[in-house]
Tab-separated table of C-alpha atoms in Angstrom:
chain	number	residue	atom	x	y	z
A	26	MET	CA	-42.263	-2.040	42.979
A	27	SER	CA	-39.537	-4.766	43.120
A	28	ILE	CA	-36.049	-4.088	44.193
A	29	ALA	CA	-34.537	-5.212	40.797
A	30	SER	CA	-36.699	-2.591	38.957
A	31	SER	CA	-35.734	0.169	41.181
A	32	THR	CA	-31.934	-0.664	40.992
A	33	THR	CA	-32.038	-0.696	37.224
A	34	CYS	CA	-33.739	2.472	36.705
A	35	HIS	CA	-31.128	4.410	38.531
A	36	ALA	CA	-27.904	2.676	37.453
A	37	PRO	CA	-25.257	5.219	36.117
A	38	PRO	CA	-24.320	4.827	32.487
A	39	ASN	CA	-21.256	2.775	31.851
A	40	THR	CA	-18.320	5.084	30.536
A	41	ASP	CA	-17.288	2.331	28.139
A	42	ASP	CA	-20.743	1.934	26.502
A	43	GLN	CA	-21.114	5.932	26.029
A	44	LYS	CA	-17.358	6.003	24.469
A	45	LEU	CA	-18.583	3.070	22.178
A	46	ARG	CA	-21.630	4.853	21.247
A	47	ASP	CA	-19.745	8.087	20.504
A	48	LEU	CA	-17.012	6.468	18.686
A	49	THR	CA	-19.609	4.448	16.524
A	50	LYS	CA	-21.322	7.712	15.652
A	51	ASP	CA	-18.027	9.090	14.589
A	52	ILE	CA	-17.195	6.041	12.391
A	53	VAL	CA	-20.509	6.132	10.799
A	54	LYS	CA	-20.078	9.754	9.914
A	55	LEU	CA	-16.667	8.822	8.497
A	56	PHE	CA	-18.255	6.034	6.473
A	57	GLY	CA	-20.638	8.498	5.025
A	58	GLU	CA	-17.667	10.904	3.984
A	59	TRP	CA	-16.023	7.867	2.325
A	60	GLN	CA	-19.190	7.083	0.271
A	61	LEU	CA	-19.333	10.737	-0.921
A	62	ASN	CA	-15.452	10.964	-1.601
A	63	PHE	CA	-14.859	7.513	-3.052
A	64	GLY	CA	-18.187	6.763	-4.968
A	65	ARG	CA	-18.424	3.360	-6.193
A	66	LYS	CA	-15.306	2.311	-4.157
A	67	ALA	CA	-17.257	2.657	-1.031
A	68	CYS	CA	-20.950	1.418	-1.630
A	69	ALA	CA	-23.274	2.162	1.164
A	70	LYS	CA	-24.022	-1.510	1.472
A	71	ASP	CA	-20.597	-2.273	2.427
A	72	TYR	CA	-20.863	-0.010	5.587
A	73	PRO	CA	-23.691	-1.092	7.745
A	74	VAL	CA	-23.938	0.223	11.295
A	75	GLN	CA	-23.124	-3.276	12.471
A	76	LYS	CA	-19.569	-2.701	10.650
A	77	ALA	CA	-19.085	0.889	12.511
A	78	ILE	CA	-19.844	-1.020	15.932
A	79	LEU	CA	-17.045	-3.535	15.202
A	80	TRP	CA	-14.684	-0.926	13.877
A	81	ALA	CA	-15.281	0.958	17.106
A	82	ARG	CA	-14.577	-1.834	19.193
A	83	VAL	CA	-11.215	-2.229	17.509
A	84	VAL	CA	-10.375	1.161	17.714
A	85	MET	CA	-11.209	1.078	21.481
A	86	HIS	CA	-9.109	-1.710	21.929
A	87	LEU	CA	-6.071	-0.361	20.033
A	88	ASN	CA	-6.548	2.825	22.059
A	89	PRO	CA	-5.122	5.608	19.709
A	90	THR	CA	-4.366	8.985	20.894
A	91	ALA	CA	-7.011	11.708	20.100
A	92	GLU	CA	-4.373	13.081	17.675
A	93	GLU	CA	-3.739	9.731	16.045
A	94	TRP	CA	-7.557	9.158	15.522
A	95	GLN	CA	-7.984	12.661	13.836
A	96	VAL	CA	-4.939	12.285	11.648
A	97	ALA	CA	-6.123	8.682	10.692
A	98	LYS	CA	-9.550	10.004	9.729
A	99	ALA	CA	-8.065	13.083	7.782
A	100	ARG	CA	-5.622	10.909	5.914
A	101	SER	CA	-8.281	8.394	5.018
A	102	ILE	CA	-10.227	10.930	2.853
A	103	LEU	CA	-6.856	11.693	0.974
A	104	GLU	CA	-6.341	8.067	-0.036
A	105	GLU	CA	-7.474	6.418	-3.414
A	106	TRP	CA	-9.305	3.804	-1.594
A	107	PRO	CA	-10.962	3.591	1.714
A	108	PRO	CA	-9.240	1.552	4.377
A	109	SER	CA	-10.307	-1.955	4.534
A	110	SER	CA	-10.307	-2.530	8.354
A	111	ALA	CA	-10.115	-0.331	11.547
A	112	ARG	CA	-6.526	-1.406	12.012
A	113	ASP	CA	-5.757	-0.194	8.367
A	114	LEU	CA	-7.472	3.037	9.205
A	115	LEU	CA	-5.403	3.674	12.534
A	116	ALA	CA	-2.131	2.646	10.449
A	117	LEU	CA	-2.612	5.924	8.266
A	118	ALA	CA	-1.761	7.656	11.626
A	119	SER	CA	1.628	6.028	12.034
A	120	VAL	CA	3.060	6.703	8.496
A	121	GLN	CA	5.774	9.095	9.078
A	122	SER	CA	6.400	12.131	6.470
A	123	ASP	CA	9.749	11.280	5.865
A	124	TYR	CA	8.747	8.365	3.822
A	125	PRO	CA	7.248	8.526	0.389
A	126	ASP	CA	3.502	9.136	0.354
A	127	LEU	CA	1.547	5.886	0.448
A	128	ARG	CA	-0.332	6.422	-2.888
A	129	ASP	CA	2.629	7.751	-4.751
A	130	ALA	CA	4.983	4.942	-3.456
A	131	TYR	CA	2.258	2.595	-4.649
A	132	LYS	CA	2.198	4.066	-8.143
A	133	SER	CA	5.756	4.181	-8.589
A	134	ALA	CA	6.179	0.581	-7.316
A	135	THR	CA	3.685	-0.728	-9.921
A	136	GLN	CA	6.218	0.705	-12.664
A	137	GLY	CA	9.177	-0.881	-10.980
A	138	LEU	CA	10.428	2.477	-9.496
A	139	TYR	CA	11.504	2.591	-5.848
A	140	ALA	CA	12.347	5.815	-4.256
A	141	HIS	CA	12.891	4.273	-0.957
A	142	ASP	CA	13.924	1.038	0.682
A	143	VAL	CA	10.487	0.724	2.342
A	144	VAL	CA	8.831	1.011	-1.091
A	145	PHE	CA	11.028	-1.800	-2.462
A	146	GLU	CA	10.283	-3.990	0.736
A	147	THR	CA	6.577	-3.291	0.458
A	148	ALA	CA	6.586	-4.300	-3.143
A	149	ARG	CA	8.749	-7.595	-2.311
A	150	ARG	CA	6.177	-8.373	0.417
A	151	LEU	CA	3.190	-7.928	-1.872
A	152	GLY	CA	4.821	-9.762	-4.701
A	153	PHE	CA	6.462	-8.027	-7.883
A	154	TRP	CA	4.424	-10.057	-10.291
A	155	ASP	CA	1.184	-9.482	-8.436
A	156	LEU	CA	1.926	-5.746	-8.135
A	157	LYS	CA	2.456	-5.573	-12.004
A	158	SER	CA	-0.107	-7.881	-13.188
A	159	LYS	CA	-3.034	-7.806	-10.925
A	160	ALA	CA	-5.931	-5.100	-10.667
A	161	GLU	CA	-5.366	-2.096	-8.443
A	162	SER	CA	-8.680	-2.985	-6.644
A	163	MET	CA	-6.755	-6.122	-5.455
A	164	THR	CA	-3.307	-5.016	-4.899
A	165	TYR	CA	-3.829	-1.370	-3.358
A	166	PRO	CA	-5.828	-2.576	-0.312
A	167	ILE	CA	-2.924	-4.930	0.407
A	168	TRP	CA	-0.488	-2.213	-0.093
A	169	GLN	CA	-2.651	-0.070	2.541
A	170	LYS	CA	-1.769	-2.757	4.957
A	171	LEU	CA	1.813	-3.406	4.348
A	172	TYR	CA	3.237	-0.163	3.732
A	173	PRO	CA	2.662	1.426	7.150
A	174	LYS	CA	3.804	-1.643	8.600
A	175	VAL	CA	7.170	-1.404	6.751
A	176	CYS	CA	7.458	2.029	7.593
A	177	ARG	CA	7.115	1.483	11.264
A	178	GLU	CA	9.539	-1.486	11.161
A	179	HIS	CA	12.207	0.845	9.357
A	180	ALA	CA	11.374	3.681	11.797
A	181	SER	CA	12.113	1.167	14.723
A	182	GLY	CA	15.523	0.197	13.140
A	183	ALA	CA	14.826	-2.560	10.693
A	184	GLU	CA	17.033	-2.220	7.564
A	185	PHE	CA	15.816	-2.992	4.069
A	186	LYS	CA	17.937	-2.516	1.082
A	187	ILE	CA	17.189	-2.011	-2.619
A	188	PRO	CA	19.486	-4.598	-4.457
A	189	LYS	CA	22.009	-3.173	-6.615
A	190	SER	CA	21.531	-3.814	-10.387
A	191	ARG	CA	23.595	-6.677	-11.544
A	192	GLN	CA	22.841	-6.106	-15.193
A	193	LEU	CA	26.089	-6.013	-17.297
A	194	THR	CA	26.401	-2.760	-19.300
A	195	TYR	CA	26.406	-3.082	-23.061
A	196	GLU	CA	29.453	-1.822	-24.761
A	197	HIS	CA	29.843	-1.802	-28.563
A	198	THR	CA	33.663	-2.049	-29.674
A	199	PRO	CA	33.978	-1.806	-33.389
A	200	MET	CA	36.203	-4.331	-34.885
A	201	SER	CA	39.493	-2.938	-36.140
A	202	ALA	CA	40.882	-4.085	-39.605
A	203	ASP	CA	43.710	-5.736	-38.276
A	204	SER	CA	41.886	-7.965	-35.974
A	205	PRO	CA	42.376	-11.719	-36.392
A	206	MET	CA	38.548	-12.127	-36.809
A	207	ALA	CA	37.960	-9.358	-39.519
A	208	GLU	CA	39.248	-11.747	-42.425
A	209	LYS	CA	36.700	-14.491	-41.274
A	210	VAL	CA	33.825	-11.833	-40.860
A	211	ASP	CA	34.687	-10.380	-44.358
A	212	ALA	CA	34.711	-13.750	-45.922
A	213	PHE	CA	31.435	-14.526	-44.247
A	214	LEU	CA	29.656	-11.260	-45.385
A	215	ASN	CA	31.010	-11.844	-49.097
A	216	GLU	CA	29.575	-15.291	-49.151
A	217	PHE	CA	26.134	-14.152	-47.719
A	218	LYS	CA	26.039	-11.330	-50.335
A	219	ARG	CA	26.569	-13.923	-53.217
A	220	LYS	CA	23.963	-16.186	-52.021
A	221	TRP	CA	21.158	-13.464	-51.832
A	222	SER	CA	22.317	-11.406	-54.960
């Protein structure tokens, strides 16, 4: 028996490798839940094991707390679309509850309604035209990335403002009989009636 073979047989398992395996299993399970929950929006072919391994590496690198990880997984099931990356998944844990719900904010923004400054800012970054004219399958995944980021920026002190409307209000003031223009308007209307009678 060689020295090399005897040392490799008794080497203790690397804790990072075990953590990667456990996290990969957790993500594979989550992918399965998404397929059940989201139907055609989460096809099995889009979630191979290699993707779960890659996501597990990203999650390990970003190092969320156990609570953040559980919150992100739980919120992902409540979304309209599954997250498109591991970073987007983890971002779900950081959206604070004092901001409008991610999905509700998206729906209102597509109608030009902004309940909070962060909703307006997210719509501005995504592009107002794109938000109103492009398919949800294109804009919502982008919204899922941008909105948590904007909320974090706002929570960290960034200021965003919904611009005040500059539209003039319409006021109708009827012309009085003693107005200098009244005589001209009456003459015009009388001439118009003669031509069309």
